[in-house]
Amino acid sequence: MPRLVTEKKNKVRFIVPPSDNQKFEKDNIQKEDIQQQKNKKEKKEETKSEKKNKENKKKNSVDIELDIFGESNDEQESQKSKKLKTQENKKQINKNRKESLLSEISSDAGVGAQEILKSALKQKKQKKEKEIKKQEILKIQGCVKEIKKSKSEAKKKGVTFNIQNEETKQNKQNKKKEEKKSEQENDNNEEEEEDIEQEEEEEQKQQSNLEKKSDKKNKKTNKQEINIKIEEEQISENQGQTKSKKQNKNQEKQNLNNSQQSIQLFSQQQQMGSQSDEESSINLHKQLGSFAQDENKKKWMQKGKTSGKFSEEELALLRNSVCRYAYSKNMTSQELLKFIQTRNDRTQLGTWTQIASVLPDRSVQSCHNVIRRQYNQNNYKGKWSEEEVEELIDLVELHGRKWEKIGELIGRTAGNCRDKYKSIGDRNHQNREKLWTFEEIIKVMKYIEKQLKSKFIDREKLEEFCQQNVHMLFEKIDNQKLNINVNRSKNSQPDPYLEALSNMINYNVVKKLNFEQIKWTKISDKLKTKSVDDIRNKWNNQLQVCILKDLGFQDKDDQLLIEGIKDQYVDFEKEIDWTLIENGKTPEQNKQRWIVLKKSIGTDGIYNQELAEIVMKLKKFYKDKYADIKNSQNKLIKVDQQIKNAQQKKENLKLNLNNTPQENILVSLYEKKYMNRKEQEK
DNA sequence: TAAATACTCGTAGTGTGACT
DNA sequence: AGTCACACTACGAGTATTTA
């Protein structure tokens, strides 16, 4: 069995609850040894009574579950021989399990008894299905190899090669869309802004038409009406205002089912016990205007939960919870892994909510995601090889965007495959070129303008620049190729294109923009020659820096400028010594900026108002602005308090975690094993 | 050494299929 | 047809690694 533990620099991943489970100390380990010996004695006396049978099954599961951490190959081989000997015992154990299931039904309160029965009955079916799946995978792998071979042969012969796929309906639809789009965009390669606008409108219309057609196919008349209305809104109104069918539907349902919700709320409040914190947090959310309505909507994806990276404590609690679940179900390590990785049956509904109940401040979905990653032996595979990338592309051609399947075939996680495919350019990966042209940069800027619905590029200056440098426009301008160092050292030459761009930008417009609204995938889809990561990195690392950081004035710079002028106590603007202002800008920049600031508060000319008046007005302006910032800071402080409360709850939960002695043994054995292996690796 | 790039992770929203 | 529990996807952001 492959090891589930992979290491990176400064990053160790483990399935075993690590040393942060401080409750399990050395004393426990000693006690465990004693108990283990006792257990062995008890194992020999298996057949005496049913109760003893139960206990023995659990102890066996302890031994089996140790496999979760993986063993070295030698250990595995030695264990294999042992396992062969104990196969007969396993059969008995399986028999005993069924009996134990029946006995648990009468006693178990946590898990539904019927579910257990059903799961026991469906185990056989599952095994058969899994075998069939394995056979399918083997077949597919064979197909991929054949395709590769035939591809390479075809390349040698100089013949163009097309893979004949078994296309799903979705693929066909996607291809139709792509074809139409590509036809249009190929026709309009040399496009101007108006052409871009027309394209977008046409695309939207086409999309809406396609959606209508698909809906007609589905014969969902009620949904049709809603869809059409929404689509009309999409065409006419802002993109941000449009919402999905389901959201609208759910909102309608919410309005209708207010009474039911109130009942749910009441029952939940009764369950929660301490209401003060909850109420305060809910009120906070209402103040922030975000998700008060959506609360209690779904347990799976709950808004208002704590967000951010999972702490080690949280991870340990989660892993512990998973172990306890596996323990309660008498799962072997492999069974547990299969349970985590495969889609669960209806017979096992609610298991994840049960497991995630250890962390009530996290959504079940995020807990599920974390566990799926942590227990996935395909996670953390590192860098992609070229072969892997080719295989990925082939598999996407074969199966479409079914990442779970592809990930299984490649040996990486689904998310990993999806992200990689995106990073190499998604559907346009064949057209992707790493190097940037000036034309592409301008296109990106224009798309951003389009999305933010404002224009910050000076068209006249752009045209002038283009006329001056026409011969350079189509050259690759990647800095690495041209050996131009951008901001790598103080003495380096500035990139001529970025310098030119900086002169084309209207900073007054830029300052009011909210760049967080940019949707990179849409830009990538339109540009076709760059991946999402390419564009976002270019923007974050060069373009935005060029616009905001180096050449633009930020609030702090403005405030320093105003205070610098005020501190000089001069009566007239002519008397200002611009060199005394220390905000990192040149005197000339500050002089120009001063004119802009004056215009922003509506002063007509230099001599119409006294200098002191202007300064006071500007200071007021920034005071008000600062007040807004303070308000938002107060909100943040409240949120911090909320988080602290949540942390306290977690600690309380930790204290309340009363493991059974056997569970303590399990976890501490995990810990012991983990430490041993770490020492071996060292 | 810092920029550029690649990899990884978490969240919010949408889609899906079995069941009632 | 509606519900539930999960899977899939888009996106943003953080971090590690590579490169000039």
XYZ file of C-alpha atoms (C1' of nucleotides) in Angstrom:
722
model
C 0.000 0.000 0.000
C 1.460 3.380 -0.953
C 2.304 5.784 1.762
C -0.216 8.455 2.424
C 2.287 10.757 3.973
C 4.057 13.123 1.642
C 6.515 15.744 2.666
C 7.404 19.127 1.316
C 9.577 21.870 2.570
C 8.034 23.337 5.682
C 4.988 21.244 5.042
C 4.218 17.832 6.436
C 0.967 16.140 5.664
C -0.244 13.281 7.745
C -3.332 11.339 8.300
C -2.354 10.464 11.798
C -3.404 12.882 14.460
C 0.005 14.448 15.064
C 1.800 15.431 18.173
C -0.605 18.299 18.635
C -2.940 15.846 20.291
C -1.350 16.611 23.573
C -3.947 14.891 25.637
C -2.424 11.564 24.793
C 0.698 11.400 26.846
C 3.322 8.823 27.528
C 1.398 7.448 30.487
C -1.352 6.463 28.153
C 1.049 4.602 25.901
C 2.294 2.517 28.787
C -1.231 1.759 29.795
C -1.982 0.815 26.234
C 0.797 -1.727 26.167
C -0.680 -3.355 29.193
C -4.092 -3.240 27.667
C -2.787 -4.657 24.416
C -1.427 -7.641 26.233
C -4.745 -8.078 27.862
C -6.406 -7.819 24.539
C -4.282 -10.578 23.089
C -5.266 -12.838 25.916
C -8.863 -11.985 25.323
C -8.567 -12.731 21.639
C -7.759 -16.316 22.421
C -10.993 -16.612 24.312
C -13.036 -15.420 21.380
C -15.792 -17.967 21.172
C -16.885 -17.872 24.750
C -19.611 -15.255 24.601
C -21.148 -12.695 22.281
C -20.020 -9.701 24.317
C -16.441 -10.788 24.131
C -16.877 -11.199 20.422
C -17.834 -7.568 20.087
C -14.840 -6.361 22.003
C -12.488 -8.494 20.007
C -13.826 -7.178 16.736
C -13.069 -3.656 17.842
C -9.551 -4.590 18.838
C -8.977 -6.229 15.508
C -10.118 -3.081 13.831
C -7.467 -1.198 15.773
C -4.785 -3.406 14.343
C -6.146 -3.109 10.836
C -6.597 0.606 10.923
C -2.941 1.129 11.575
C -2.501 0.480 7.884
C -3.889 3.928 7.262
C -0.507 5.436 7.854
C 1.164 3.163 5.426
C 4.016 0.841 6.047
C 7.373 0.409 4.418
C 7.503 -2.258 1.727
C 9.451 -4.693 3.850
C 6.967 -4.381 6.623
C 4.191 -4.877 4.149
C 5.668 -8.099 2.833
C 6.160 -9.461 6.274
C 2.623 -8.483 7.091
C 1.301 -10.130 3.975
C 2.403 -13.508 5.199
C 0.724 -12.770 8.487
C -2.375 -11.653 6.695
C -2.528 -14.881 4.723
C -2.516 -16.737 7.972
C -5.208 -14.570 9.364
C -7.481 -14.729 6.353
C -9.514 -17.440 7.971
C -9.804 -15.283 11.034
C -10.997 -12.443 8.841
C -13.847 -14.520 7.565
C -14.900 -15.089 11.101
C -14.537 -11.402 11.756
C -16.793 -10.582 8.852
C -19.388 -12.947 10.160
C -19.061 -11.396 13.557
C -19.464 -7.974 12.022
C -22.882 -8.773 10.702
C -23.883 -9.981 14.121
C -22.425 -6.858 15.680
C -24.350 -4.716 13.219
C -27.525 -6.386 14.342
C -26.590 -5.861 17.945
C -25.660 -2.223 17.330
C -29.064 -1.599 15.842
C -30.619 -2.107 19.222
C -28.100 0.075 21.040
C -26.709 2.640 18.625
C -28.251 6.059 18.971
C -25.922 8.056 16.758
C -26.410 6.274 13.490
C -29.692 5.217 11.973
C -30.266 1.525 12.409
C -31.940 1.096 9.079
C -28.971 2.653 7.333
C -26.662 0.104 8.845
C -28.868 -2.737 7.710
C -29.085 -1.376 4.208
C -25.358 -0.800 4.026
C -24.727 -4.366 5.073
C -27.071 -5.608 2.387
C -25.561 -3.409 -0.296
C -21.955 -4.265 0.400
C -22.052 -7.091 -2.091
C -23.533 -4.885 -4.793
C -20.878 -2.257 -4.160
C -18.092 -4.750 -4.559
C -19.467 -5.906 -7.888
C -19.830 -2.349 -9.121
C -16.295 -1.511 -8.080
C -14.942 -4.484 -9.954
C -16.784 -3.358 -13.057
C -15.371 0.147 -12.642
C -11.857 -1.194 -12.346
C -12.275 -3.140 -15.541
C -13.531 -0.016 -17.275
C -10.542 1.964 -16.070
C -8.175 -0.678 -17.348
C -9.898 -0.594 -20.717
C -9.690 3.181 -20.888
C -6.021 3.156 -19.997
C -5.456 0.725 -22.810
C -7.351 3.020 -25.186
C -5.232 6.002 -24.199
C -2.045 4.105 -24.868
C -3.330 3.022 -28.254
C -4.253 6.572 -29.102
C -0.810 7.782 -28.146
C 0.827 5.154 -30.271
C -1.348 5.884 -33.258
C -0.729 9.609 -32.728
C 3.020 9.199 -32.776
C 2.796 6.985 -35.827
C 0.639 9.492 -37.575
C 3.074 12.280 -36.762
C 5.881 10.250 -38.293
C 3.850 9.721 -41.420
C 2.944 13.362 -41.530
C -0.748 12.714 -41.373
C -3.061 14.919 -39.402
C -4.757 13.005 -36.700
C -8.179 13.395 -35.190
C -9.334 11.455 -32.227
C -12.715 9.917 -32.613
C -14.426 10.352 -29.362
C -17.500 9.060 -27.795
C -18.953 12.451 -27.259
C -21.376 13.198 -24.524
C -24.210 15.576 -25.103
C -22.466 18.236 -23.084
C -19.375 17.982 -25.187
C -21.387 18.405 -28.320
C -23.087 21.457 -26.978
C -19.807 22.945 -25.851
C -18.240 22.292 -29.192
C -21.099 23.954 -30.982
C -20.673 27.006 -28.827
C -16.942 27.035 -29.348
C -17.288 26.700 -33.079
C -19.672 29.586 -33.324
C -17.512 31.758 -31.120
C -14.351 30.868 -32.952
C -15.920 31.550 -36.307
C -16.939 34.975 -35.172
C -13.700 35.859 -33.532
C -11.614 34.601 -36.390
C -13.531 36.876 -38.698
C -13.006 39.827 -36.426
C -9.420 39.414 -35.444
C -8.584 42.989 -36.149
C -11.341 44.341 -34.061
C -12.090 47.662 -32.524
C -14.009 48.321 -29.367
C -17.330 48.514 -31.119
C -16.715 45.150 -32.662
C -15.961 43.727 -29.264
C -19.210 45.071 -27.912
C -21.166 43.613 -30.802
C -19.465 40.289 -30.299
C -20.378 40.173 -26.689
C -23.971 40.974 -27.393
C -24.118 38.308 -30.033
C -22.502 35.820 -27.721
C -25.001 36.563 -25.046
C -27.840 36.134 -27.490
C -26.432 32.867 -28.714
C -25.980 31.596 -25.207
C -29.502 32.525 -24.351
C -30.772 30.815 -27.476
C -28.843 27.694 -26.666
C -30.181 27.707 -23.161
C -33.692 28.114 -24.461
C -33.243 25.182 -26.784
C -31.904 22.987 -24.045
C -34.784 23.933 -21.849
C -37.240 23.067 -24.550
C -35.648 19.710 -24.806
C -36.157 19.210 -21.155
C -39.819 20.120 -21.480
C -39.827 22.063 -18.285
C -42.432 24.649 -19.086
C -42.470 26.350 -15.754
C -38.741 26.807 -15.765
C -38.817 28.144 -19.297
C -40.761 31.228 -18.406
C -38.430 32.031 -15.578
C -35.401 31.414 -17.723
C -36.575 33.645 -20.514
C -37.274 36.436 -18.111
C -33.885 36.064 -16.560
C -32.161 35.946 -19.884
C -33.831 39.146 -20.972
C -32.556 40.706 -17.816
C -29.112 39.381 -18.545
C -29.019 41.051 -21.893
C -30.373 44.367 -20.742
C -29.042 44.742 -17.253
C -25.759 44.393 -15.454
C -24.052 41.090 -15.175
C -23.733 41.436 -11.446
C -27.447 41.853 -10.961
C -28.412 38.666 -12.709
C -28.929 35.620 -10.600
C -29.460 32.000 -11.306
C -32.766 30.235 -11.624
C -32.279 28.330 -8.455
C -31.417 31.363 -6.411
C -34.560 33.106 -7.545
C -36.555 29.989 -6.960
C -35.097 29.536 -3.548
C -35.895 33.120 -2.688
C -39.470 32.555 -3.720
C -39.564 29.411 -1.692
C -38.151 31.268 1.262
C -40.898 33.820 1.065
C -43.475 31.076 0.937
C -41.933 28.994 3.672
C -41.263 31.694 6.217
C -43.404 29.935 8.734
C -41.483 26.718 8.374
C -38.232 28.600 8.710
C -39.351 30.290 11.857
C -40.198 26.912 13.313
C -36.779 25.638 12.349
C -35.125 28.691 13.822
C -37.003 28.233 17.062
C -36.104 24.588 17.328
C -32.477 25.337 16.541
C -32.322 28.102 19.070
C -33.700 25.722 21.624
C -30.989 23.288 20.753
C -28.194 25.806 20.835
C -28.515 26.442 24.546
C -26.516 29.622 24.958
C -28.298 32.070 22.762
C -26.553 35.305 23.524
C -23.535 34.755 21.331
C -25.616 33.350 18.552
C -28.024 36.239 18.575
C -25.267 38.785 18.647
C -23.516 37.120 15.753
C -26.708 36.963 13.731
C -27.366 40.614 14.413
C -23.849 41.382 13.271
C -24.473 39.588 10.045
C -27.643 41.563 9.545
C -25.692 44.757 10.099
C -23.174 43.720 7.552
C -26.061 43.049 5.225
C -24.874 39.732 3.978
C -26.446 36.481 4.826
C -29.109 36.744 7.477
C -31.723 35.324 5.135
C -29.619 32.468 3.974
C -28.894 31.190 7.439
C -30.425 27.832 8.267
C -30.976 27.333 4.563
C -28.705 24.397 4.195
C -26.484 22.595 6.609
C -24.089 21.602 3.901
C -23.065 24.996 2.638
C -23.646 27.453 5.418
C -22.789 31.082 5.169
C -21.500 32.858 8.191
C -19.186 30.074 9.159
C -15.602 30.852 9.952
C -13.474 30.982 6.862
C -9.805 30.751 6.125
C -7.204 28.132 6.505
C -7.864 25.223 8.805
C -5.693 25.301 11.901
C -3.785 22.216 12.962
C -6.125 21.876 15.920
C -9.116 21.833 13.665
C -7.479 19.322 11.360
C -6.607 17.103 14.294
C -10.178 17.216 15.534
C -11.458 16.379 12.075
C -9.088 13.474 11.629
C -10.001 12.263 15.051
C -13.644 12.440 14.108
C -13.014 10.439 10.952
C -11.140 7.818 12.913
C -13.953 7.590 15.381
C -16.438 7.140 12.580
C -14.363 4.399 11.004
C -13.964 2.858 14.407
C -17.672 2.882 15.061
C -18.265 1.221 11.700
C -15.523 -1.367 12.130
C -13.950 -0.176 8.907
C -10.583 -1.300 7.715
C -8.200 1.368 6.491
C -8.939 0.562 2.869
C -12.638 0.637 3.460
C -12.255 4.009 5.094
C -10.264 5.371 2.162
C -12.837 4.082 -0.286
C -15.602 5.588 1.773
C -13.881 8.964 1.696
C -12.963 8.971 -1.961
C -16.013 7.422 -3.591
C -19.403 8.948 -3.872
C -21.513 7.840 -0.972
C -24.693 5.893 -1.300
C -28.061 6.917 -0.069
C -27.594 4.383 2.677
C -24.894 6.551 4.205
C -26.631 9.892 4.135
C -25.700 12.321 6.820
C -22.387 10.755 7.628
C -20.438 13.839 6.684
C -22.634 16.098 8.715
C -22.053 13.687 11.548
C -18.283 13.719 11.070
C -18.135 17.481 10.602
C -20.176 18.109 13.722
C -16.855 18.232 15.570
C -16.299 21.651 14.029
C -19.639 23.434 14.284
C -18.132 26.705 13.105
C -17.124 25.244 9.763
C -19.445 24.274 6.975
C -19.853 20.587 6.323
C -18.762 21.159 2.768
C -15.420 22.660 3.688
C -14.797 19.871 6.201
C -15.604 17.330 3.537
C -13.248 18.997 1.096
C -10.429 19.077 3.608
C -10.811 15.424 4.508
C -10.995 14.359 0.883
C -7.721 16.110 0.207
C -5.963 14.987 3.353
C -6.879 11.336 2.887
C -6.169 11.316 -0.834
C -2.948 9.523 -1.622
C -2.844 11.352 -4.954
C -2.538 14.741 -3.292
C 0.750 16.623 -3.238
C 2.318 15.028 -6.280
C 4.408 18.077 -7.054
C 5.390 19.307 -10.436
C 3.673 18.106 -13.567
C 5.802 16.293 -16.109
C 5.286 16.897 -19.820
C 3.997 13.363 -20.219
C 1.429 13.926 -17.538
C 0.285 17.126 -19.211
C -0.089 15.342 -22.551
C -2.002 12.579 -20.860
C -4.203 15.161 -19.211
C -5.002 16.788 -22.547
C -5.750 13.427 -24.131
C -8.005 12.414 -21.301
C -9.897 15.681 -21.426
C -10.417 15.081 -25.136
C -11.685 11.617 -24.345
C -13.897 12.180 -21.349
C -14.577 15.868 -21.298
C -14.245 17.777 -18.068
C -14.925 14.883 -15.729
C -12.117 15.605 -13.330
C -12.787 12.855 -10.837
C -12.420 10.251 -13.564
C -9.388 11.936 -15.111
C -7.728 12.356 -11.755
C -8.221 8.680 -11.041
C -6.575 7.747 -14.330
C -3.646 10.141 -14.019
C -3.091 9.604 -10.339
C -3.746 13.099 -9.094
C -6.635 14.773 -7.393
C -9.514 16.058 -9.466
C -8.890 19.607 -8.371
C -5.233 19.327 -9.225
C -6.086 18.176 -12.754
C -8.645 20.906 -13.217
C -6.322 23.649 -12.012
C -3.495 22.407 -14.190
C -5.705 22.255 -17.253
C -6.720 25.803 -16.585
C -3.185 26.953 -16.098
C -2.130 25.606 -19.458
C -4.876 27.538 -21.171
C -8.003 25.429 -20.743
C -9.746 24.812 -24.058
C -7.399 27.232 -25.790
C -4.278 25.445 -24.653
C -3.196 24.905 -28.262
C -3.186 28.647 -28.892
C -1.445 29.554 -25.674
C 1.838 31.422 -25.944
C 3.819 32.400 -22.912
C 5.245 35.575 -24.373
C 3.141 38.721 -24.380
C 2.608 41.123 -27.229
C 1.744 44.751 -26.760
C -1.456 44.091 -28.647
C -2.469 41.506 -26.067
C -1.766 43.856 -23.182
C -3.934 46.541 -24.750
C -6.663 43.990 -25.369
C -6.576 42.916 -21.735
C -6.792 46.517 -20.600
C -9.726 47.120 -22.890
C -11.537 44.027 -21.639
C -11.003 45.251 -18.100
C -12.386 48.637 -19.102
C -15.365 46.872 -20.588
C -16.036 44.846 -17.465
C -15.687 47.810 -15.123
C -17.735 49.948 -17.501
C -15.322 52.849 -17.574
C -12.488 53.963 -19.777
C -9.139 54.801 -18.283
C -6.956 54.550 -21.378
C -6.317 57.778 -23.261
C -7.204 56.783 -26.822
C -5.340 59.642 -28.501
C -2.082 58.886 -26.748
C -2.501 55.212 -27.523
C -2.910 55.970 -31.214
C 0.121 58.233 -31.163
C 2.181 55.531 -29.552
C 0.977 52.939 -32.017
C 1.873 55.143 -34.963
C 5.339 55.730 -33.574
C 6.053 52.094 -32.824
C 4.105 50.150 -35.366
C 7.043 47.962 -36.228
C 7.419 46.892 -32.612
C 3.814 46.105 -31.864
C 3.897 42.577 -33.136
C 7.158 41.610 -31.514
C 7.175 39.562 -28.397
C 7.767 41.871 -25.509
C 8.333 39.432 -22.756
C 10.946 40.910 -20.526
C 12.910 37.734 -20.311
C 13.408 37.658 -24.071
C 14.292 41.307 -24.421
C 16.563 41.234 -21.381
C 14.822 44.245 -19.971
C 14.791 44.205 -16.208
C 11.621 45.655 -14.814
C 12.106 46.939 -11.300
C 14.639 44.226 -10.623
C 17.139 46.830 -9.529
C 17.042 50.559 -9.055
C 19.324 51.230 -12.001
C 17.469 49.016 -14.426
C 15.817 50.419 -17.495
C 12.059 50.676 -17.372
C 10.061 48.589 -19.750
C 9.258 50.977 -22.627
C 5.806 49.528 -23.048
C 4.861 49.870 -19.420
C 6.268 53.377 -19.392
C 4.188 54.181 -22.452
C 1.152 52.611 -20.846
C 1.603 54.683 -17.731
C 1.359 57.820 -19.846
C -1.882 56.647 -21.418
C -3.803 56.183 -18.186
C -6.250 58.564 -16.625
C -5.534 58.212 -12.921
C -8.614 60.064 -11.755
C -10.742 57.374 -13.335
C -8.542 54.542 -12.134
C -8.713 55.693 -8.548
C -12.470 55.165 -8.386
C -12.389 51.693 -9.897
C -12.840 48.471 -8.020
C -10.548 45.993 -9.653
C -11.928 43.145 -7.584
C -14.823 42.926 -9.987
C -12.663 41.717 -12.847
C -13.519 38.239 -14.080
C -10.389 36.743 -15.489
C -11.853 33.658 -17.054
C -13.996 35.738 -19.353
C -10.969 37.705 -20.480
C -9.032 34.494 -21.006
C -11.864 33.027 -23.056
C -11.834 36.046 -25.307
C -8.096 36.472 -25.610
C -7.575 32.785 -26.403
C -3.785 33.011 -26.284
C -3.284 33.244 -22.550
C -4.406 31.244 -19.567
C -6.254 32.749 -16.643
C -3.117 32.581 -14.529
C -1.089 34.277 -17.266
C -3.436 37.225 -17.392
C -3.947 37.587 -13.688
C -0.236 37.376 -12.997
C 0.497 39.939 -15.696
C -2.039 42.283 -14.218
C -1.018 41.812 -10.598
C 2.713 41.831 -11.176
C 3.135 44.446 -13.862
C 0.116 46.297 -15.109
C -1.612 47.073 -11.835
C 1.688 47.874 -10.172
C 2.491 50.201 -13.023
C -0.867 51.919 -12.673
C -1.298 52.154 -8.926
C 1.939 51.725 -7.096
C 4.685 53.436 -8.987
C 2.950 56.224 -10.811
C -0.377 56.793 -9.143
C -1.066 58.731 -5.960
C -2.565 56.814 -3.089
C -4.476 58.258 -0.170
C -1.447 58.322 2.067
C 0.530 60.220 -0.564
C -2.243 62.788 -0.886
C -2.498 63.250 2.870
C 1.237 63.704 3.201
C 1.124 66.235 0.390
C -1.623 68.271 2.075
C 0.029 68.162 5.486
C 3.350 69.089 3.925
C 1.798 72.190 2.433
C 0.015 73.057 5.663
C 3.198 72.712 7.721
C 4.913 75.366 5.593
C 2.394 78.041 6.721
C 2.603 80.008 3.490
C -0.098 82.349 2.224
C 0.298 81.821 -1.494
C 0.803 78.850 -3.668
C 3.864 80.349 -5.283
C 5.646 80.242 -1.937
C 5.291 76.473 -1.543
C 8.588 74.636 -1.530
C 7.687 71.400 -3.278
C 10.973 69.774 -2.365
C 10.047 69.775 1.337
C 7.145 67.392 0.846
C 8.130 63.890 1.787
C 5.757 61.396 0.239
C 8.142 59.625 -2.070
C 7.072 61.614 -5.117
C 9.032 64.106 -7.151
C 8.316 67.842 -6.683
C 6.859 68.032 -10.156
C 4.550 65.088 -9.487
C 3.340 66.737 -6.283
C 2.794 70.021 -8.097
C 0.613 68.339 -10.701
C -1.175 66.322 -8.097
C -1.978 69.512 -6.147
C -3.798 70.879 -9.165
C -5.814 67.690 -9.455
C -6.726 67.783 -5.779
C -7.877 71.356 -6.009
C -10.116 70.520 -8.925
C -11.564 67.578 -7.013
C -13.052 69.922 -4.344
C -14.368 72.377 -6.908
C -11.953 75.316 -6.645
C -11.849 77.348 -9.813
C -8.427 78.862 -9.903
C -5.367 79.464 -7.846
C -6.127 82.962 -6.659
C -9.897 82.746 -6.180
C -9.570 81.103 -2.821
C -7.035 81.409 -0.104
C -4.555 78.607 0.227
C -5.480 77.899 3.826
C -9.107 77.425 2.849
C -8.220 74.875 0.210
C -6.013 72.994 2.616
C -8.753 72.903 5.242
C -11.295 71.662 2.723
C -8.997 68.918 1.573
C -8.249 67.914 5.147
C -11.967 67.706 5.850
C -12.422 65.582 2.775
C -9.854 63.113 4.013
C -11.223 63.246 7.555
C -14.592 62.132 6.281
C -12.946 59.485 4.236
C -10.959 58.373 7.249
C -14.159 58.237 9.293
C -15.575 55.769 6.802
C -12.456 53.701 7.148
C -12.838 53.804 10.934
C -16.409 52.593 10.663
C -15.296 49.686 8.601
C -12.538 49.049 11.112
C -15.116 48.923 13.879
C -16.983 46.351 11.886
C -13.802 44.360 11.556
C -13.260 44.548 15.297
C -16.721 43.125 15.842
C -15.948 40.317 13.457
C -12.740 39.657 15.363
C -14.731 39.369 18.555
C -16.999 36.937 16.801
C -14.029 34.849 15.749
C -12.668 34.893 19.297
C -15.978 33.628 20.580
C -15.875 30.864 18.024
C -12.361 29.920 19.139
C -13.495 29.773 22.723
C -16.255 27.459 21.690
C -13.745 25.255 19.952
C -11.610 25.076 23.074
C -14.634 24.179 25.105
C -15.415 21.517 22.577
C -11.902 20.202 22.888
C -12.286 19.941 26.630
C -15.593 18.203 26.199
C -14.181 15.623 23.842
C -14.448 12.580 26.014
C -12.834 9.775 24.120
C -13.418 6.274 25.240
C -10.335 4.497 26.553
C -10.196 2.402 23.413
C -10.255 5.478 21.241
C -7.439 6.928 23.300
C -5.458 3.816 22.561
C -6.201 4.134 18.884
C -5.125 7.751 18.619
C -2.025 7.389 20.743
C -0.968 4.364 18.736
C -1.325 6.481 15.642
C 0.834 9.090 17.236
C 3.447 6.585 18.326
C 3.634 5.053 14.875
C 3.931 8.444 13.271
C 6.811 9.497 15.493
C 8.635 6.234 14.863
C 8.416 6.625 11.129
C 9.540 10.228 11.316
C 12.639 9.159 13.221
C 13.317 6.489 10.615
C 13.061 9.005 7.839
C 15.468 11.303 9.609
C 17.502 38.773 -4.719
C 13.220 39.828 -6.401
C 10.207 38.926 -10.213
C 7.799 35.357 -12.617
C 5.690 31.188 -12.502
C 3.615 26.944 -10.702
C 1.205 24.652 -7.321
C -2.175 24.422 -3.571
C -6.131 25.619 -0.863
C -10.737 27.598 0.710
C -15.176 29.483 -0.396
C -19.376 30.387 -2.684
C -22.383 29.140 -6.092
C -24.400 25.739 -9.394
C -25.458 21.063 -10.986
C -26.965 16.241 -10.205
C -29.379 12.217 -9.123
C -31.862 9.365 -5.896
C -35.695 9.525 -3.149
C -40.331 10.990 -1.451
C -42.277 18.329 -8.664
C -39.688 19.190 -4.622
C -35.982 17.972 -1.371
C -31.633 16.479 0.201
C -26.877 15.518 0.322
C -23.360 15.698 -2.120
C -20.230 16.663 -6.517
C -18.560 19.978 -9.668
C -16.932 24.544 -10.991
C -15.242 29.344 -10.904
C -12.630 32.277 -8.609
C -9.437 34.500 -5.544
C -5.594 34.207 -2.809
C -1.578 32.212 -0.470
C 2.736 29.892 -0.831
C 6.588 27.372 -2.868
C 9.733 27.041 -6.616
C 12.124 28.621 -10.630
C 14.428 32.097 -13.224
C 16.890 36.217 -14.830
